Amino acid sequence: MQRRNVIVVGAGPVGTVAALACARRGLSVTLLEAQARIDDSPRASTTQPPTLEILAELGLVDEYIRVGLTARTFEFWDRPTLERIAVFDFERLHGETDFPFVVQTEQHKLANMAIARLRSMPNAEVLLGTPVTAIEQDEDLVTVMAGERRFTADYVVGADGGRSTVRKSLGIEFEGYTWPERFLVITTKFDFAAALGCCFRSYMADPSEWTNLFKVAGDDLKGRWRAVFNTREDESDEEALSDAAVRARLARIYVPEPARDYLHLNLYNVHQRVARHFRKGRVFLCGDAAHVNNPIGGLGLNSGIHEAWHLSALLNRALRGENADLDDYENIRRPLNIKYVQEQTVANKKRLEEREPAQRAKRFAELRAMADDPRRHKAFLMRAALLERS
Ligand SMILES: Cc1cc2nc3c(=O)[nH]c(=O)nc-3n(C[C@H](O)[C@H](O)[C@H](O)COP(=O)(O)OP(=O)(O)OC[C@H]3O[C@@H](n4cnc5c(N)ncnc54)[C@H](O)[C@@H]3O)c2cc1C
């Protein structure tokens, strides 16, 4: 078996970007994916400005924007009264980024797009249906086992998701906690923008049950909405997924009775966890393999793509014998994830679920004040878009 520069484990959005970024720098790359096809169930879609900049560098951004929806603003609402509390406008980021907006493109589209590019490159190979089972390394090289098959490389990128086999085989702890409630995503063709006047990214606070509304393009580009809810802590999965409970939730976000049909349901556990280390020897962790968080604010996947980009540059320099400190990866990326992704997603969740009336009023007043003050508005967006770097 030919030794590669880099093996990437996992062809999710992070692994495919890592592989493409390495291949475009001229490195020989093998991408190993357990599944025979890319999972297209509804997961992340919000793509922040710095991530769009990376996709531009990779030559993917035009296609990416074409198969998604552009959202210039996001809004906070009070769900019980249907009052719009604050609007944040990415136009305020003009001059800070070439992309003063987010793009809502489903993550499987990015993975499939990057795989198509990799398949056209002579220095890259993509092996689907190849689950990695173990990793061994010495000072000189890494060996990746996929059942009976063995692959060798100078470096390995573990981008194999929250349950990462790579992280476990390195014995790295995944520190943090799991929230007691789960998140339910209802995908529907009901047009919330037309019915409620909300934008394509709308966060609706409610002390009993919050809702976030997002519009995505869908594979047919005809458009559909995802309504994300918290479940009750004592609610069983079966109950949350029951037709009656789903229709009741749609009723609580003002969907009229005849329009309460839905296309898809997704119920999942939500965690805040960060790996104790992002690197062990010649093996690196990226994306959900390194950290997981609640999705409110659309930050986890974006930070994973930033890591993939940063790591590809470091590995490229190291492999070409240029000055590269591979410890920079963990030293820079791990604190960034804690400060910008973990802290903000926890704060975002608390903002939506606040139960105490005086605290709710205070949080709403704070949001209004931020939106009204140009300097604070921009500062809030710089953090929310992961453009602020320290
Ligand atoms: C059910 C669910 C719903 C979500 N919803 C949202 C949302 O609404 N909004 C949001 O912002 N984020 C959401 N997220 C989080 C978001 O999807 C992740 O942050 C994102 O997928 C991370 O990308 P990744 O490439 O790091 O990992 P993944 O997308 O998990 O990709 C990992 C890949 O590795 C492969 N793999 C796993 N083990 C092996 C192995 N041993 N060998 C080879 N390949 C392997 C997997 O098959 C997969 O293709 C959700 C996550 C989940 C699990």
mmCIF file with all atom_site columns, C-alpha atoms in Angstrom, residues 23-201:
data_model
loop_
_atom_site.group_PDB
_atom_site.id
_atom_site.type_symbol
_atom_site.label_atom_id
_atom_site.label_alt_id
_atom_site.label_comp_id
_atom_site.label_asym_id
_atom_site.label_entity_id
_atom_site.label_seq_id
_atom_site.pdbx_PDB_ins_code
_atom_site.Cartn_x
_atom_site.Cartn_y
_atom_site.Cartn_z
_atom_site.occupancy
_atom_site.B_iso_or_equiv
_atom_site.pdbx_formal_charge
_atom_site.auth_seq_id
_atom_site.auth_comp_id
_atom_site.auth_asym_id
_atom_site.auth_atom_id
_atom_site.pdbx_PDB_model_num
ATOM 1   C CA . ALA A 1 23  ? -5.122  17.958 -2.039  1.00 0.00 ? 23  ALA A CA 1
ATOM 2   C CA . ARG A 1 24  ? -5.292  21.460 -3.508  1.00 0.00 ? 24  ARG A CA 1
ATOM 3   C CA . ARG A 1 25  ? -1.993  22.240 -1.786  1.00 0.00 ? 25  ARG A CA 1
ATOM 4   C CA . GLY A 1 26  ? -0.539  19.319 -3.733  1.00 0.00 ? 26  GLY A CA 1
ATOM 5   C CA . LEU A 1 27  ? -0.408  16.725 -0.941  1.00 0.00 ? 27  LEU A CA 1
ATOM 6   C CA . SER A 1 28  ? -1.339  13.106 -1.606  1.00 0.00 ? 28  SER A CA 1
ATOM 7   C CA . VAL A 1 29  ? -4.551  12.401 0.287   1.00 0.00 ? 29  VAL A CA 1
ATOM 8   C CA . THR A 1 30  ? -6.799  9.429  1.017   1.00 0.00 ? 30  THR A CA 1
ATOM 9   C CA . LEU A 1 31  ? -10.259 10.070 2.442   1.00 0.00 ? 31  LEU A CA 1
ATOM 10  C CA . LEU A 1 32  ? -11.822 7.091  4.245   1.00 0.00 ? 32  LEU A CA 1
ATOM 11  C CA . GLU A 1 33  ? -15.566 7.102  4.967   1.00 0.00 ? 33  GLU A CA 1
ATOM 12  C CA . ALA A 1 34  ? -17.486 4.401  6.833   1.00 0.00 ? 34  ALA A CA 1
ATOM 13  C CA . GLN A 1 35  ? -20.797 4.838  5.023   1.00 0.00 ? 35  GLN A CA 1
ATOM 14  C CA . ALA A 1 36  ? -21.429 3.875  1.398   1.00 0.00 ? 36  ALA A CA 1
ATOM 15  C CA . ARG A 1 37  ? -23.077 7.278  0.760   1.00 0.00 ? 37  ARG A CA 1
ATOM 16  C CA . ILE A 1 38  ? -23.128 10.677 2.450   1.00 0.00 ? 38  ILE A CA 1
ATOM 17  C CA . ASP A 1 39  ? -25.844 11.037 5.104   1.00 0.00 ? 39  ASP A CA 1
ATOM 18  C CA . ASP A 1 40  ? -28.372 13.595 3.838   1.00 0.00 ? 40  ASP A CA 1
ATOM 19  C CA . SER A 1 41  ? -30.595 13.827 6.925   1.00 0.00 ? 41  SER A CA 1
ATOM 20  C CA . PRO A 1 42  ? -31.208 17.425 8.115   1.00 0.00 ? 42  PRO A CA 1
ATOM 21  C CA . ARG A 1 43  ? -28.267 18.649 10.171  1.00 0.00 ? 43  ARG A CA 1
ATOM 22  C CA . ALA A 1 44  ? -26.238 21.867 9.962   1.00 0.00 ? 44  ALA A CA 1
ATOM 23  C CA . SER A 1 45  ? -26.789 24.429 7.209   1.00 0.00 ? 45  SER A CA 1
ATOM 24  C CA . THR A 1 46  ? -25.757 27.877 8.488   1.00 0.00 ? 46  THR A CA 1
ATOM 25  C CA . THR A 1 47  ? -22.481 28.951 6.880   1.00 0.00 ? 47  THR A CA 1
ATOM 26  C CA . GLN A 1 48  ? -20.815 31.996 8.429   1.00 0.00 ? 48  GLN A CA 1
ATOM 27  C CA . PRO A 1 49  ? -18.772 34.636 6.511   1.00 0.00 ? 49  PRO A CA 1
ATOM 28  C CA . PRO A 1 50  ? -15.267 33.309 7.349   1.00 0.00 ? 50  PRO A CA 1
ATOM 29  C CA . THR A 1 51  ? -16.346 29.829 6.266   1.00 0.00 ? 51  THR A CA 1
ATOM 30  C CA . LEU A 1 52  ? -17.570 31.256 2.960   1.00 0.00 ? 52  LEU A CA 1
ATOM 31  C CA . GLU A 1 53  ? -14.118 32.829 2.581   1.00 0.00 ? 53  GLU A CA 1
ATOM 32  C CA . ILE A 1 54  ? -12.552 29.361 2.965   1.00 0.00 ? 54  ILE A CA 1
ATOM 33  C CA . LEU A 1 55  ? -15.005 27.873 0.470   1.00 0.00 ? 55  LEU A CA 1
ATOM 34  C CA . ALA A 1 56  ? -14.007 30.651 -1.929  1.00 0.00 ? 56  ALA A CA 1
ATOM 35  C CA . GLU A 1 57  ? -10.336 29.690 -1.527  1.00 0.00 ? 57  GLU A CA 1
ATOM 36  C CA . LEU A 1 58  ? -11.339 26.107 -2.310  1.00 0.00 ? 58  LEU A CA 1
ATOM 37  C CA . GLY A 1 59  ? -13.189 27.165 -5.455  1.00 0.00 ? 59  GLY A CA 1
ATOM 38  C CA . LEU A 1 60  ? -16.519 25.939 -4.092  1.00 0.00 ? 60  LEU A CA 1
ATOM 39  C CA . VAL A 1 61  ? -18.311 29.084 -3.033  1.00 0.00 ? 61  VAL A CA 1
ATOM 40  C CA . ASP A 1 62  ? -20.251 29.894 -6.217  1.00 0.00 ? 62  ASP A CA 1
ATOM 41  C CA . GLU A 1 63  ? -21.743 26.416 -6.425  1.00 0.00 ? 63  GLU A CA 1
ATOM 42  C CA . TYR A 1 64  ? -22.341 26.442 -2.666  1.00 0.00 ? 64  TYR A CA 1
ATOM 43  C CA . ILE A 1 65  ? -24.283 29.699 -2.800  1.00 0.00 ? 65  ILE A CA 1
ATOM 44  C CA . ARG A 1 66  ? -26.221 28.510 -5.857  1.00 0.00 ? 66  ARG A CA 1
ATOM 45  C CA . VAL A 1 67  ? -27.611 25.449 -4.050  1.00 0.00 ? 67  VAL A CA 1
ATOM 46  C CA . GLY A 1 68  ? -28.414 27.329 -0.822  1.00 0.00 ? 68  GLY A CA 1
ATOM 47  C CA . LEU A 1 69  ? -30.232 30.422 0.403   1.00 0.00 ? 69  LEU A CA 1
ATOM 48  C CA . THR A 1 70  ? -28.617 33.695 1.389   1.00 0.00 ? 70  THR A CA 1
ATOM 49  C CA . ALA A 1 71  ? -29.661 35.274 4.700   1.00 0.00 ? 71  ALA A CA 1
ATOM 50  C CA . ARG A 1 72  ? -28.471 38.812 5.404   1.00 0.00 ? 72  ARG A CA 1
ATOM 51  C CA . THR A 1 73  ? -30.209 39.134 8.767   1.00 0.00 ? 73  THR A CA 1
ATOM 52  C CA . PHE A 1 74  ? -31.161 37.116 11.800  1.00 0.00 ? 74  PHE A CA 1
ATOM 53  C CA . GLU A 1 75  ? -33.878 37.970 14.272  1.00 0.00 ? 75  GLU A CA 1
ATOM 54  C CA . PHE A 1 76  ? -34.881 37.392 17.880  1.00 0.00 ? 76  PHE A CA 1
ATOM 55  C CA . TRP A 1 77  ? -38.567 37.068 18.673  1.00 0.00 ? 77  TRP A CA 1
ATOM 56  C CA . ASP A 1 78  ? -40.708 36.630 21.763  1.00 0.00 ? 78  ASP A CA 1
ATOM 57  C CA . ARG A 1 79  ? -42.723 33.589 20.773  1.00 0.00 ? 79  ARG A CA 1
ATOM 58  C CA . PRO A 1 80  ? -45.710 33.958 23.154  1.00 0.00 ? 80  PRO A CA 1
ATOM 59  C CA . THR A 1 81  ? -46.481 37.503 21.963  1.00 0.00 ? 81  THR A CA 1
ATOM 60  C CA . LEU A 1 82  ? -44.999 37.136 18.451  1.00 0.00 ? 82  LEU A CA 1
ATOM 61  C CA . GLU A 1 83  ? -43.097 40.376 18.981  1.00 0.00 ? 83  GLU A CA 1
ATOM 62  C CA . ARG A 1 84  ? -39.882 40.888 17.011  1.00 0.00 ? 84  ARG A CA 1
ATOM 63  C CA . ILE A 1 85  ? -37.318 41.906 19.632  1.00 0.00 ? 85  ILE A CA 1
ATOM 64  C CA . ALA A 1 86  ? -34.197 42.627 17.555  1.00 0.00 ? 86  ALA A CA 1
ATOM 65  C CA . VAL A 1 87  ? -32.828 42.320 14.027  1.00 0.00 ? 87  VAL A CA 1
ATOM 66  C CA . PHE A 1 88  ? -29.095 41.884 13.355  1.00 0.00 ? 88  PHE A CA 1
ATOM 67  C CA . ASP A 1 89  ? -27.874 42.764 9.887   1.00 0.00 ? 89  ASP A CA 1
ATOM 68  C CA . PHE A 1 90  ? -24.658 41.331 8.400   1.00 0.00 ? 90  PHE A CA 1
ATOM 69  C CA . GLU A 1 91  ? -24.430 44.385 6.118   1.00 0.00 ? 91  GLU A CA 1
ATOM 70  C CA . ARG A 1 92  ? -22.727 45.982 9.151   1.00 0.00 ? 92  ARG A CA 1
ATOM 71  C CA . LEU A 1 93  ? -19.775 43.678 8.418   1.00 0.00 ? 93  LEU A CA 1
ATOM 72  C CA . HIS A 1 94  ? -18.971 45.326 5.102   1.00 0.00 ? 94  HIS A CA 1
ATOM 73  C CA . GLY A 1 95  ? -15.209 45.835 4.981   1.00 0.00 ? 95  GLY A CA 1
ATOM 74  C CA . GLU A 1 96  ? -14.604 42.980 7.446   1.00 0.00 ? 96  GLU A CA 1
ATOM 75  C CA . THR A 1 97  ? -15.428 40.170 5.012   1.00 0.00 ? 97  THR A CA 1
ATOM 76  C CA . ASP A 1 98  ? -16.169 39.605 1.336   1.00 0.00 ? 98  ASP A CA 1
ATOM 77  C CA . PHE A 1 99  ? -19.335 37.808 2.414   1.00 0.00 ? 99  PHE A CA 1
ATOM 78  C CA . PRO A 1 100 ? -21.492 40.015 4.681   1.00 0.00 ? 100 PRO A CA 1
ATOM 79  C CA . PHE A 1 101 ? -24.232 37.394 4.973   1.00 0.00 ? 101 PHE A CA 1
ATOM 80  C CA . VAL A 1 102 ? -24.688 33.740 5.878   1.00 0.00 ? 102 VAL A CA 1
ATOM 81  C CA . VAL A 1 103 ? -25.615 31.037 3.423   1.00 0.00 ? 103 VAL A CA 1
ATOM 82  C CA . GLN A 1 104 ? -28.014 28.276 4.433   1.00 0.00 ? 104 GLN A CA 1
ATOM 83  C CA . THR A 1 105 ? -26.799 25.224 2.515   1.00 0.00 ? 105 THR A CA 1
ATOM 84  C CA . GLU A 1 106 ? -27.356 21.722 3.866   1.00 0.00 ? 106 GLU A CA 1
ATOM 85  C CA . GLN A 1 107 ? -24.108 20.083 4.972   1.00 0.00 ? 107 GLN A CA 1
ATOM 86  C CA . HIS A 1 108 ? -24.419 16.992 2.769   1.00 0.00 ? 108 HIS A CA 1
ATOM 87  C CA . LYS A 1 109 ? -24.281 19.255 -0.290  1.00 0.00 ? 109 LYS A CA 1
ATOM 88  C CA . LEU A 1 110 ? -20.863 20.537 0.800   1.00 0.00 ? 110 LEU A CA 1
ATOM 89  C CA . ALA A 1 111 ? -19.552 17.006 1.428   1.00 0.00 ? 111 ALA A CA 1
ATOM 90  C CA . ASN A 1 112 ? -20.778 15.770 -1.959  1.00 0.00 ? 112 ASN A CA 1
ATOM 91  C CA . MET A 1 113 ? -19.390 18.835 -3.747  1.00 0.00 ? 113 MET A CA 1
ATOM 92  C CA . ALA A 1 114 ? -15.946 18.399 -2.166  1.00 0.00 ? 114 ALA A CA 1
ATOM 93  C CA . ILE A 1 115 ? -15.928 14.641 -2.929  1.00 0.00 ? 115 ILE A CA 1
ATOM 94  C CA . ALA A 1 116 ? -16.694 15.355 -6.597  1.00 0.00 ? 116 ALA A CA 1
ATOM 95  C CA . ARG A 1 117 ? -13.675 17.705 -6.718  1.00 0.00 ? 117 ARG A CA 1
ATOM 96  C CA . LEU A 1 118 ? -11.426 15.189 -4.959  1.00 0.00 ? 118 LEU A CA 1
ATOM 97  C CA . ARG A 1 119 ? -12.415 12.469 -7.427  1.00 0.00 ? 119 ARG A CA 1
ATOM 98  C CA . SER A 1 120 ? -11.167 14.623 -10.275 1.00 0.00 ? 120 SER A CA 1
ATOM 99  C CA . MET A 1 121 ? -7.699  15.080 -8.718  1.00 0.00 ? 121 MET A CA 1
ATOM 100 C CA . PRO A 1 122 ? -4.855  12.625 -9.431  1.00 0.00 ? 122 PRO A CA 1
ATOM 101 C CA . ASN A 1 123 ? -3.309  13.078 -5.959  1.00 0.00 ? 123 ASN A CA 1
ATOM 102 C CA . ALA A 1 124 ? -6.557  12.259 -4.078  1.00 0.00 ? 124 ALA A CA 1
ATOM 103 C CA . GLU A 1 125 ? -8.589  9.105  -3.513  1.00 0.00 ? 125 GLU A CA 1
ATOM 104 C CA . VAL A 1 126 ? -11.958 8.726  -1.796  1.00 0.00 ? 126 VAL A CA 1
ATOM 105 C CA . LEU A 1 127 ? -12.939 5.349  -0.359  1.00 0.00 ? 127 LEU A CA 1
ATOM 106 C CA . LEU A 1 128 ? -16.539 5.147  0.814   1.00 0.00 ? 128 LEU A CA 1
ATOM 107 C CA . GLY A 1 129 ? -17.821 2.114  2.750   1.00 0.00 ? 129 GLY A CA 1
ATOM 108 C CA . THR A 1 130 ? -14.455 1.896  4.548   1.00 0.00 ? 130 THR A CA 1
ATOM 109 C CA . PRO A 1 131 ? -14.914 2.139  8.334   1.00 0.00 ? 131 PRO A CA 1
ATOM 110 C CA . VAL A 1 132 ? -11.684 2.777  10.211  1.00 0.00 ? 132 VAL A CA 1
ATOM 111 C CA . THR A 1 133 ? -11.298 0.432  13.161  1.00 0.00 ? 133 THR A CA 1
ATOM 112 C CA . ALA A 1 134 ? -7.935  1.333  14.729  1.00 0.00 ? 134 ALA A CA 1
ATOM 113 C CA . ILE A 1 135 ? -4.915  3.630  14.456  1.00 0.00 ? 135 ILE A CA 1
ATOM 114 C CA . GLU A 1 136 ? -1.283  2.976  15.328  1.00 0.00 ? 136 GLU A CA 1
ATOM 115 C CA . GLN A 1 137 ? 1.618   5.377  15.077  1.00 0.00 ? 137 GLN A CA 1
ATOM 116 C CA . ASP A 1 138 ? 5.321   5.641  15.683  1.00 0.00 ? 138 ASP A CA 1
ATOM 117 C CA . GLU A 1 139 ? 7.702   8.552  15.287  1.00 0.00 ? 139 GLU A CA 1
ATOM 118 C CA . ASP A 1 140 ? 7.841   8.120  11.538  1.00 0.00 ? 140 ASP A CA 1
ATOM 119 C CA . LEU A 1 141 ? 4.354   7.221  10.301  1.00 0.00 ? 141 LEU A CA 1
ATOM 120 C CA . VAL A 1 142 ? 0.735   6.415  11.089  1.00 0.00 ? 142 VAL A CA 1
ATOM 121 C CA . THR A 1 143 ? -1.044  3.174  10.178  1.00 0.00 ? 143 THR A CA 1
ATOM 122 C CA . VAL A 1 144 ? -4.800  3.243  9.812   1.00 0.00 ? 144 VAL A CA 1
ATOM 123 C CA . MET A 1 145 ? -6.707  -0.052 9.952   1.00 0.00 ? 145 MET A CA 1
ATOM 124 C CA . ALA A 1 146 ? -10.056 -0.541 8.266   1.00 0.00 ? 146 ALA A CA 1
ATOM 125 C CA . GLY A 1 147 ? -10.860 -4.141 9.052   1.00 0.00 ? 147 GLY A CA 1
ATOM 126 C CA . GLU A 1 148 ? -8.289  -6.209 7.141   1.00 0.00 ? 148 GLU A CA 1
ATOM 127 C CA . ARG A 1 149 ? -7.059  -3.225 5.118   1.00 0.00 ? 149 ARG A CA 1
ATOM 128 C CA . ARG A 1 150 ? -4.110  -1.107 6.227   1.00 0.00 ? 150 ARG A CA 1
ATOM 129 C CA . PHE A 1 151 ? -3.226  2.394  5.044   1.00 0.00 ? 151 PHE A CA 1
ATOM 130 C CA . THR A 1 152 ? -0.137  4.399  5.931   1.00 0.00 ? 152 THR A CA 1
ATOM 131 C CA . ALA A 1 153 ? 0.461   8.153  5.979   1.00 0.00 ? 153 ALA A CA 1
ATOM 132 C CA . ASP A 1 154 ? 2.693   10.861 7.376   1.00 0.00 ? 154 ASP A CA 1
ATOM 133 C CA . TYR A 1 155 ? -0.287  12.416 9.172   1.00 0.00 ? 155 TYR A CA 1
ATOM 134 C CA . VAL A 1 156 ? -3.898  11.523 9.947   1.00 0.00 ? 156 VAL A CA 1
ATOM 135 C CA . VAL A 1 157 ? -6.838  13.877 10.388  1.00 0.00 ? 157 VAL A CA 1
ATOM 136 C CA . GLY A 1 158 ? -9.645  12.373 12.492  1.00 0.00 ? 158 GLY A CA 1
ATOM 137 C CA . ALA A 1 159 ? -12.827 14.047 11.255  1.00 0.00 ? 159 ALA A CA 1
ATOM 138 C CA . ASP A 1 160 ? -15.062 11.118 12.097  1.00 0.00 ? 160 ASP A CA 1
ATOM 139 C CA . GLY A 1 161 ? -17.718 12.950 14.100  1.00 0.00 ? 161 GLY A CA 1
ATOM 140 C CA . GLY A 1 162 ? -18.802 13.121 17.736  1.00 0.00 ? 162 GLY A CA 1
ATOM 141 C CA . ARG A 1 163 ? -18.354 9.398  18.395  1.00 0.00 ? 163 ARG A CA 1
ATOM 142 C CA . SER A 1 164 ? -14.912 9.475  16.770  1.00 0.00 ? 164 SER A CA 1
ATOM 143 C CA . THR A 1 165 ? -13.118 6.136  16.600  1.00 0.00 ? 165 THR A CA 1
ATOM 144 C CA . VAL A 1 166 ? -9.891  8.072  16.027  1.00 0.00 ? 166 VAL A CA 1
ATOM 145 C CA . ARG A 1 167 ? -10.324 10.061 19.264  1.00 0.00 ? 167 ARG A CA 1
ATOM 146 C CA . LYS A 1 168 ? -11.144 6.905  21.217  1.00 0.00 ? 168 LYS A CA 1
ATOM 147 C CA . SER A 1 169 ? -8.227  4.971  19.771  1.00 0.00 ? 169 SER A CA 1
ATOM 148 C CA . LEU A 1 170 ? -5.912  7.796  20.877  1.00 0.00 ? 170 LEU A CA 1
ATOM 149 C CA . GLY A 1 171 ? -7.396  7.557  24.390  1.00 0.00 ? 171 GLY A CA 1
ATOM 150 C CA . ILE A 1 172 ? -8.320  11.254 24.425  1.00 0.00 ? 172 ILE A CA 1
ATOM 151 C CA . GLU A 1 173 ? -11.039 12.285 26.881  1.00 0.00 ? 173 GLU A CA 1
ATOM 152 C CA . PHE A 1 174 ? -14.136 14.108 25.580  1.00 0.00 ? 174 PHE A CA 1
ATOM 153 C CA . GLU A 1 175 ? -14.733 16.502 28.458  1.00 0.00 ? 175 GLU A CA 1
ATOM 154 C CA . GLY A 1 176 ? -18.056 18.230 29.078  1.00 0.00 ? 176 GLY A CA 1
ATOM 155 C CA . TYR A 1 177 ? -21.701 17.334 29.495  1.00 0.00 ? 177 TYR A CA 1
ATOM 156 C CA . THR A 1 178 ? -24.921 16.307 27.742  1.00 0.00 ? 178 THR A CA 1
ATOM 157 C CA . TRP A 1 179 ? -28.064 18.454 28.101  1.00 0.00 ? 179 TRP A CA 1
ATOM 158 C CA . PRO A 1 180 ? -31.022 16.618 29.680  1.00 0.00 ? 180 PRO A CA 1
ATOM 159 C CA . GLU A 1 181 ? -33.463 17.673 26.937  1.00 0.00 ? 181 GLU A CA 1
ATOM 160 C CA . ARG A 1 182 ? -33.170 16.698 23.264  1.00 0.00 ? 182 ARG A CA 1
ATOM 161 C CA . PHE A 1 183 ? -33.699 18.856 20.183  1.00 0.00 ? 183 PHE A CA 1
ATOM 162 C CA . LEU A 1 184 ? -36.439 18.062 17.686  1.00 0.00 ? 184 LEU A CA 1
ATOM 163 C CA . VAL A 1 185 ? -36.226 19.301 14.086  1.00 0.00 ? 185 VAL A CA 1
ATOM 164 C CA . ILE A 1 186 ? -39.467 19.365 12.098  1.00 0.00 ? 186 ILE A CA 1
ATOM 165 C CA . THR A 1 187 ? -38.993 19.948 8.371   1.00 0.00 ? 187 THR A CA 1
ATOM 166 C CA . THR A 1 188 ? -42.048 21.440 6.679   1.00 0.00 ? 188 THR A CA 1
ATOM 167 C CA . LYS A 1 189 ? -43.063 23.251 3.526   1.00 0.00 ? 189 LYS A CA 1
ATOM 168 C CA . PHE A 1 190 ? -45.093 25.757 5.583   1.00 0.00 ? 190 PHE A CA 1
ATOM 169 C CA . ASP A 1 191 ? -43.869 29.261 4.718   1.00 0.00 ? 191 ASP A CA 1
ATOM 170 C CA . PHE A 1 192 ? -43.089 30.965 8.032   1.00 0.00 ? 192 PHE A CA 1
ATOM 171 C CA . ALA A 1 193 ? -41.786 34.129 6.337   1.00 0.00 ? 193 ALA A CA 1
ATOM 172 C CA . ALA A 1 194 ? -45.132 34.651 4.611   1.00 0.00 ? 194 ALA A CA 1
ATOM 173 C CA . ALA A 1 195 ? -47.184 33.705 7.681   1.00 0.00 ? 195 ALA A CA 1
ATOM 174 C CA . LEU A 1 196 ? -45.240 35.438 10.471  1.00 0.00 ? 196 LEU A CA 1
ATOM 175 C CA . GLY A 1 197 ? -43.104 37.981 8.650   1.00 0.00 ? 197 GLY A CA 1
ATOM 176 C CA . CYS A 1 198 ? -39.912 36.457 10.052  1.00 0.00 ? 198 CYS A CA 1
ATOM 177 C CA . CYS A 1 199 ? -36.591 36.138 8.222   1.00 0.00 ? 199 CYS A CA 1
ATOM 178 C CA . PHE A 1 200 ? -34.755 32.949 7.164   1.00 0.00 ? 200 PHE A CA 1
ATOM 179 C CA . ARG A 1 201 ? -32.960 32.709 10.550  1.00 0.00 ? 201 ARG A CA 1
#
